[in-house]
Amino acid sequence: MADSDILSVVPLGFQWPTLDPFLFCVHHDDAYPAGNEQLGPAASLDGRELGMDFAGKDGWRMYHGETVPGFPQHPHRGFETVTIVRKGFIDHSDSLGATARFGRGDTQWLTAGKGIVHCEMFPLRETAAPNPLELFQIWLNLPAASKFVDPYFSMLWREDLPTVSVRDADALTTSVLVVAGKLGEVSAPPPPPSSWAARPDADLAIWSIAMPAGAQWTLPAAKPGSNRMLYLFRGNQLRVGSQDVRGKVGIRLRPDAAMPLVAGMDDVELLLLQGRPIGEPVVAHGPFVMNTRAEIQQAMADYQRTQFGGWPWPSDGPVHAAGETRFARHADGREERRGK
């Protein structure tokens, strides 16, 4: 391990810097209060810019929601969203007629492909207690050959996501949740079939890493040529190789070097995003990510003409009943149910 194995260290804002094949990553961490009968906050909304509430007043945001926080119907084309919910719930509905409620450790992996409209609402189910919500939303690019595939979503339920636990010489255990990729002999559930992650040579990994104070663990090497970012989002200090990093930072690592990590005086949590770059031009306009400006213009025209299948739901941000448990109903009618 050499100092040159750390390529850069950058501070984290609300939206985190990413590397090809990733386009976007944001960590939502909202301390929502108790909910009301509409599954929105049982609190005054005065002083909020409803429809565009990102200020974080009182430790939470309504985002684009006006009654229930979240993101009412909006289109996507040309990439994938990977949504890892650590606390709370998301109610999903889309233009294909699929719908779901997931959370408390579940991940949804959605291939937008040629176009889909979906909503992601954050129902506040608890009426007598707070409703904390914490999630990562990650945008993963699609190569040109896959930008017009049919939309598809997979549910990676918490019961099916493997965790690798490693004890160090001081009997401190580092836990790694494997959302995508392979760690040792442990593999994540398969991603959607047209995903860049489905390619055997993509070297794609999404891992959530938890280290108690003082724990030591070595991040294994990846393949040469991959891009690798390690995000320190909880805890104040981490030794990465021979370098101490502090605060909320993104650490770009040389991929083909194993990297010793030592947590500082506090428990540490990290997110790893890794993959072989797609290496194609990226032209983005809001919810559309294509390879050329002409393709962006075509995406806008197609959405105006077709609405990517239309919106079959009675409101722009539908939510399920408070008592509904975790489930997914796919566009083909297949249903999955996972309980509370």
Coordinates of C-alpha atoms in Angstrom, one line a residue:
M1 CA 0.0 0.0 0.0
A2 CA 1.4 3.4 -1.0
D3 CA 0.1 6.9 -0.6
S4 CA -0.5 7.0 -4.3
D5 CA -3.2 4.3 -3.8
I6 CA -5.4 7.2 -2.6
L7 CA -6.1 9.2 -5.7
S8 CA -8.1 12.0 -4.2
V9 CA -10.2 13.0 -1.1
V10 CA -13.2 15.3 -1.6
P11 CA -15.8 16.7 0.8
L12 CA -19.4 15.4 0.6
G13 CA -22.4 17.7 0.1
F14 CA -26.0 16.7 -0.4
Q15 CA -25.2 15.1 -3.8
W16 CA -22.0 13.1 -3.8
P17 CA -19.4 13.1 -6.5
T18 CA -19.4 9.8 -8.6
L19 CA -17.3 8.1 -11.2
D20 CA -18.2 6.3 -14.4
P21 CA -20.3 4.0 -14.5
F22 CA -22.1 5.8 -11.7
L23 CA -23.9 9.1 -12.4
F24 CA -25.3 10.3 -9.1
C25 CA -25.5 9.4 -5.5
V26 CA -27.4 11.1 -2.7
H27 CA -27.8 10.2 1.0
H28 CA -31.3 11.1 2.2
D29 CA -31.4 11.2 6.0
D30 CA -34.6 12.8 7.3
A31 CA -35.8 12.9 10.9
Y32 CA -39.6 12.9 10.1
P33 CA -42.0 13.5 12.9
A34 CA -45.1 11.4 13.6
G35 CA -47.5 11.0 10.7
N36 CA -51.1 12.1 10.2
E37 CA -54.0 10.4 8.6
Q38 CA -52.8 11.2 5.1
L39 CA -49.3 9.6 5.9
G40 CA -47.8 13.1 5.8
P41 CA -46.1 14.8 8.7
A42 CA -48.3 15.7 11.7
A43 CA -46.5 19.1 11.9
S44 CA -46.9 22.5 10.5
L45 CA -45.7 23.0 6.9
D46 CA -45.4 26.7 7.3
G47 CA -42.2 28.2 6.0
R48 CA -41.6 25.4 3.5
E49 CA -41.4 25.9 -0.2
L50 CA -43.9 23.1 -0.9
G51 CA -43.1 21.3 -4.2
M52 CA -39.4 22.2 -3.9
D53 CA -38.6 21.7 -0.2
F54 CA -34.9 20.8 0.1
A55 CA -33.8 23.2 2.9
G56 CA -33.9 20.6 5.7
K57 CA -36.0 22.7 8.1
D58 CA -36.3 20.9 11.5
G59 CA -34.2 18.1 10.1
W60 CA -36.5 16.9 7.3
R61 CA -37.6 17.8 3.8
M62 CA -40.9 17.4 1.9
Y63 CA -38.8 17.3 -1.4
H64 CA -41.4 17.6 -4.2
G65 CA -44.3 16.2 -2.1
E66 CA -47.0 18.5 -0.8
T67 CA -48.9 16.2 1.5
V68 CA -46.6 13.2 1.8
P69 CA -42.9 13.7 1.4
G70 CA -41.2 12.3 -1.6
F71 CA -41.0 12.5 -5.4
P72 CA -44.3 12.4 -7.2
Q73 CA -44.5 11.1 -10.8
H74 CA -41.4 11.9 -12.9
P75 CA -39.8 10.3 -16.0
H76 CA -36.5 8.6 -16.6
R77 CA -34.7 7.3 -19.6
G78 CA -31.3 5.8 -20.3
F79 CA -30.0 4.7 -16.9
E80 CA -30.9 2.8 -13.7
T81 CA -31.8 3.8 -10.1
V82 CA -30.6 1.7 -7.2
T83 CA -32.5 2.7 -4.0
I84 CA -31.2 1.3 -0.8
V85 CA -33.6 2.0 2.1
R86 CA -31.9 1.8 5.5
K87 CA -34.8 3.2 7.6
G88 CA -38.4 4.0 6.8
F89 CA -40.4 3.1 3.7
I90 CA -40.9 4.0 0.0
D91 CA -44.2 3.6 -1.9
H92 CA -43.4 3.1 -5.6
S93 CA -45.8 3.3 -8.5
D94 CA -45.0 3.5 -12.2
S95 CA -46.4 3.9 -15.7
L96 CA -46.2 0.2 -16.4
G97 CA -48.8 -0.4 -13.6
A98 CA -46.3 -1.8 -11.1
T99 CA -46.4 -0.8 -7.5
A100 CA -44.6 -1.6 -4.2
R101 CA -43.9 -0.7 -0.7
F102 CA -40.3 -1.5 0.5
G103 CA -37.9 -0.4 3.2
R104 CA -36.1 -1.3 6.4
G105 CA -33.2 -2.8 4.6
D106 CA -34.7 -3.5 1.1
T107 CA -33.3 -2.3 -2.2
Q108 CA -35.1 -1.5 -5.4
W109 CA -33.1 -1.7 -8.7
L110 CA -35.0 -0.1 -11.6
T111 CA -33.8 -0.1 -15.2
A112 CA -35.5 2.9 -16.8
G113 CA -34.2 1.9 -20.3
K114 CA -36.3 3.4 -23.1
G115 CA -38.5 5.2 -20.6
I116 CA -40.6 4.9 -17.5
V117 CA -42.5 7.3 -15.2
H118 CA -42.5 6.5 -11.5
C119 CA -43.1 8.0 -8.1
E120 CA -41.2 7.5 -4.9
M121 CA -43.2 8.6 -1.8
F122 CA -42.2 8.4 1.8
P123 CA -45.2 7.4 3.8
L124 CA -45.1 8.3 7.5
R125 CA -46.8 5.3 9.0
E126 CA -46.3 5.9 12.7
T127 CA -48.8 8.3 14.3
A128 CA -47.4 8.1 17.8
A129 CA -43.7 8.1 17.2
P130 CA -41.1 9.7 14.8
N131 CA -40.7 8.3 11.3
P132 CA -36.9 8.4 10.5
L133 CA -36.1 7.8 6.8
E134 CA -32.6 7.0 5.6
L135 CA -31.7 5.9 2.1
F136 CA -29.2 6.0 -0.7
Q137 CA -30.3 6.7 -4.2
I138 CA -27.7 5.8 -6.8
W139 CA -27.9 6.3 -10.5
L140 CA -26.0 3.8 -12.6
N141 CA -25.5 4.5 -16.3
L142 CA -26.5 2.2 -19.1
P143 CA -24.3 1.7 -22.2
A144 CA -25.6 2.9 -25.6
A145 CA -26.5 -0.7 -26.5
S146 CA -28.9 -0.9 -23.5
K147 CA -30.4 2.6 -23.3
F148 CA -33.6 1.5 -25.1
V149 CA -34.2 -1.8 -23.4
D150 CA -37.6 -2.4 -21.9
P151 CA -38.0 -1.0 -18.3
Y152 CA -37.6 -3.5 -15.6
F153 CA -37.4 -3.5 -11.8
S154 CA -36.1 -6.0 -9.3
M155 CA -36.7 -6.1 -5.5
L156 CA -33.6 -7.1 -3.5
W157 CA -35.4 -7.8 -0.2
R158 CA -33.4 -7.5 3.0
E159 CA -33.8 -11.2 3.7
D160 CA -32.0 -12.0 0.4
L161 CA -29.1 -9.5 0.7
P162 CA -26.0 -11.2 2.2
T163 CA -23.9 -9.6 4.9
V164 CA -20.2 -10.6 5.3
S165 CA -18.9 -10.3 8.9
V166 CA -15.2 -10.2 9.6
R167 CA -13.6 -10.2 13.1
D168 CA -10.2 -8.6 13.5
A169 CA -7.5 -9.5 16.0
D170 CA -9.2 -7.4 18.7
A171 CA -12.5 -9.3 18.1
L172 CA -14.1 -6.3 16.6
T173 CA -16.5 -7.2 13.7
T174 CA -16.8 -5.3 10.4
S175 CA -20.0 -6.0 8.6
V176 CA -20.4 -5.6 4.8
L177 CA -23.8 -5.6 3.2
V178 CA -23.3 -6.8 -0.4
V179 CA -26.0 -5.1 -2.6
A180 CA -24.1 -5.7 -5.8
G181 CA -21.0 -7.7 -6.7
K182 CA -19.1 -10.3 -4.9
L183 CA -17.0 -10.3 -1.7
G184 CA -15.0 -13.4 -1.3
E185 CA -17.3 -16.3 -2.0
V186 CA -20.4 -14.3 -1.2
S187 CA -22.4 -12.8 -4.1
A188 CA -25.3 -10.4 -4.2
P189 CA -28.6 -11.3 -5.8
P190 CA -28.5 -10.8 -9.6
P191 CA -29.2 -7.3 -10.9
P192 CA -31.7 -6.6 -13.7
P193 CA -30.7 -8.5 -16.9
S194 CA -29.8 -5.5 -19.0
S195 CA -27.8 -3.7 -16.2
W196 CA -24.1 -2.9 -16.7
A197 CA -23.8 -4.8 -13.4
A198 CA -25.0 -8.0 -15.1
R199 CA -21.9 -8.1 -17.3
P200 CA -19.3 -10.5 -15.8
D201 CA -16.4 -8.1 -16.6
A202 CA -18.1 -5.0 -15.2
D203 CA -16.4 -5.5 -11.7
L204 CA -19.4 -3.7 -10.2
A205 CA -19.8 -3.5 -6.5
I206 CA -22.2 -1.6 -4.2
W207 CA -21.3 -2.4 -0.5
S208 CA -22.5 -0.8 2.7
I209 CA -19.7 -1.2 5.3
A210 CA -20.1 -0.7 9.1
M211 CA -17.0 -0.7 11.4
P212 CA -17.1 -0.2 15.2
A213 CA -14.7 2.2 16.7
G214 CA -11.1 0.9 16.4
A215 CA -12.0 -2.0 14.0
Q216 CA -9.6 -3.0 11.3
W217 CA -10.5 -4.5 7.9
T218 CA -8.8 -4.6 4.6
L219 CA -10.8 -3.7 1.5
P220 CA -9.8 -6.3 -1.1
A221 CA -8.4 -5.2 -4.4
A222 CA -10.6 -4.7 -7.4
K223 CA -9.7 -5.2 -11.1
P224 CA -7.2 -2.8 -12.8
G225 CA -9.0 -0.2 -14.7
S226 CA -12.1 -0.1 -12.5
N227 CA -13.2 3.1 -10.8
R228 CA -13.5 2.9 -7.0
M229 CA -15.0 5.5 -4.6
L230 CA -15.3 4.9 -0.8
Y231 CA -17.7 7.4 1.0
L232 CA -17.2 8.1 4.7
F233 CA -20.7 9.3 5.7
R234 CA -20.9 8.5 9.4
G235 CA -18.1 8.8 11.9
N236 CA -15.4 11.4 12.1
Q237 CA -12.2 9.6 11.4
L238 CA -10.9 6.7 9.3
R239 CA -7.3 5.6 8.6
V240 CA -7.1 4.6 4.9
G241 CA -3.8 2.9 4.4
S242 CA -1.3 5.3 6.1
Q243 CA -3.5 8.4 5.7
D244 CA -6.0 9.7 8.2
V245 CA -9.2 11.2 6.7
R246 CA -11.7 13.2 8.7
G247 CA -15.3 14.3 8.3
K248 CA -17.7 13.4 5.5
V249 CA -15.6 12.7 2.5
G250 CA -15.4 10.7 -0.7
I251 CA -12.1 8.8 -1.2
R252 CA -11.0 7.8 -4.7
L253 CA -8.9 4.6 -4.5
R254 CA -6.6 2.9 -6.9
P255 CA -8.6 -0.1 -7.7
D256 CA -6.0 -2.9 -7.8
A257 CA -4.6 -2.3 -4.4
A258 CA -5.9 -3.9 -1.2
M259 CA -6.7 -1.1 1.2
P260 CA -6.3 -1.4 5.0
L261 CA -9.0 0.5 6.9
V262 CA -9.0 1.4 10.6
A263 CA -12.0 3.1 12.2
G264 CA -11.3 6.0 14.6
M265 CA -12.7 6.8 18.0
D266 CA -16.3 6.6 16.7
D267 CA -18.2 3.9 14.8
V268 CA -17.8 4.4 11.1
E269 CA -20.1 3.7 8.1
L270 CA -19.0 3.7 4.5
L271 CA -20.5 3.2 1.1
L272 CA -18.4 1.6 -1.7
L273 CA -19.3 2.3 -5.4
Q274 CA -17.0 0.4 -7.8
G275 CA -17.2 -0.6 -11.5
R276 CA -15.4 -0.7 -14.8
P277 CA -16.2 2.5 -16.6
I278 CA -18.6 2.4 -19.6
G279 CA -16.4 5.0 -21.3
E280 CA -19.0 6.5 -23.6
P281 CA -20.2 10.2 -23.9
V282 CA -22.7 11.2 -21.3
V283 CA -25.2 13.9 -22.1
A284 CA -27.7 14.5 -19.3
H285 CA -30.8 16.7 -19.0
G286 CA -32.7 16.3 -15.7
P287 CA -34.2 12.8 -15.7
F288 CA -32.7 11.7 -19.1
V289 CA -29.2 10.4 -19.6
M290 CA -28.1 9.6 -23.2
N291 CA -25.0 9.7 -25.4
T292 CA -25.9 12.7 -27.6
R293 CA -27.8 16.0 -27.5
A294 CA -30.0 14.7 -30.3
E295 CA -31.0 11.7 -28.1
I296 CA -31.9 14.1 -25.3
Q297 CA -34.1 16.1 -27.6
Q298 CA -35.7 12.8 -28.8
A299 CA -36.3 11.7 -25.2
M300 CA -38.1 15.0 -24.4
A301 CA -40.2 14.7 -27.6
D302 CA -41.0 11.0 -26.9
Y303 CA -42.1 11.8 -23.3
Q304 CA -44.3 14.7 -24.4
R305 CA -45.9 12.5 -27.1
T306 CA -46.3 9.2 -25.1
Q307 CA -45.8 10.0 -21.4
F308 CA -43.8 6.7 -21.5
G309 CA -47.1 4.8 -21.3
G310 CA -49.2 7.2 -19.3
W311 CA -50.0 7.4 -15.7
P312 CA -52.6 4.9 -14.5
W313 CA -52.8 6.1 -10.9
P314 CA -55.4 8.4 -9.3
S315 CA -52.9 10.9 -8.1
D316 CA -49.3 12.0 -8.9
G317 CA -48.0 10.6 -5.7
P318 CA -50.1 7.7 -4.5
V319 CA -49.4 5.9 -1.2
H320 CA -50.6 2.6 0.2
A321 CA -52.7 2.2 3.3
A322 CA -50.8 2.7 6.6
G323 CA -51.1 -0.9 7.5
E324 CA -49.8 -2.3 4.2
T325 CA -46.7 -4.4 4.6
R326 CA -43.7 -4.8 2.3
F327 CA -44.7 -6.1 -1.1
A328 CA -44.2 -5.6 -4.9
R329 CA -46.7 -6.1 -7.6
H330 CA -44.9 -6.2 -11.0
A331 CA -46.3 -5.1 -14.4
D332 CA -46.9 -8.7 -15.4
G333 CA -49.0 -9.3 -12.3
R334 CA -46.4 -11.2 -10.4
E335 CA -46.6 -10.4 -6.7
E336 CA -44.1 -10.7 -3.9
R337 CA -44.9 -10.2 -0.2
R338 CA -42.4 -9.9 2.6
G339 CA -44.3 -8.9 5.7
K340 CA -43.3 -6.1 8.1

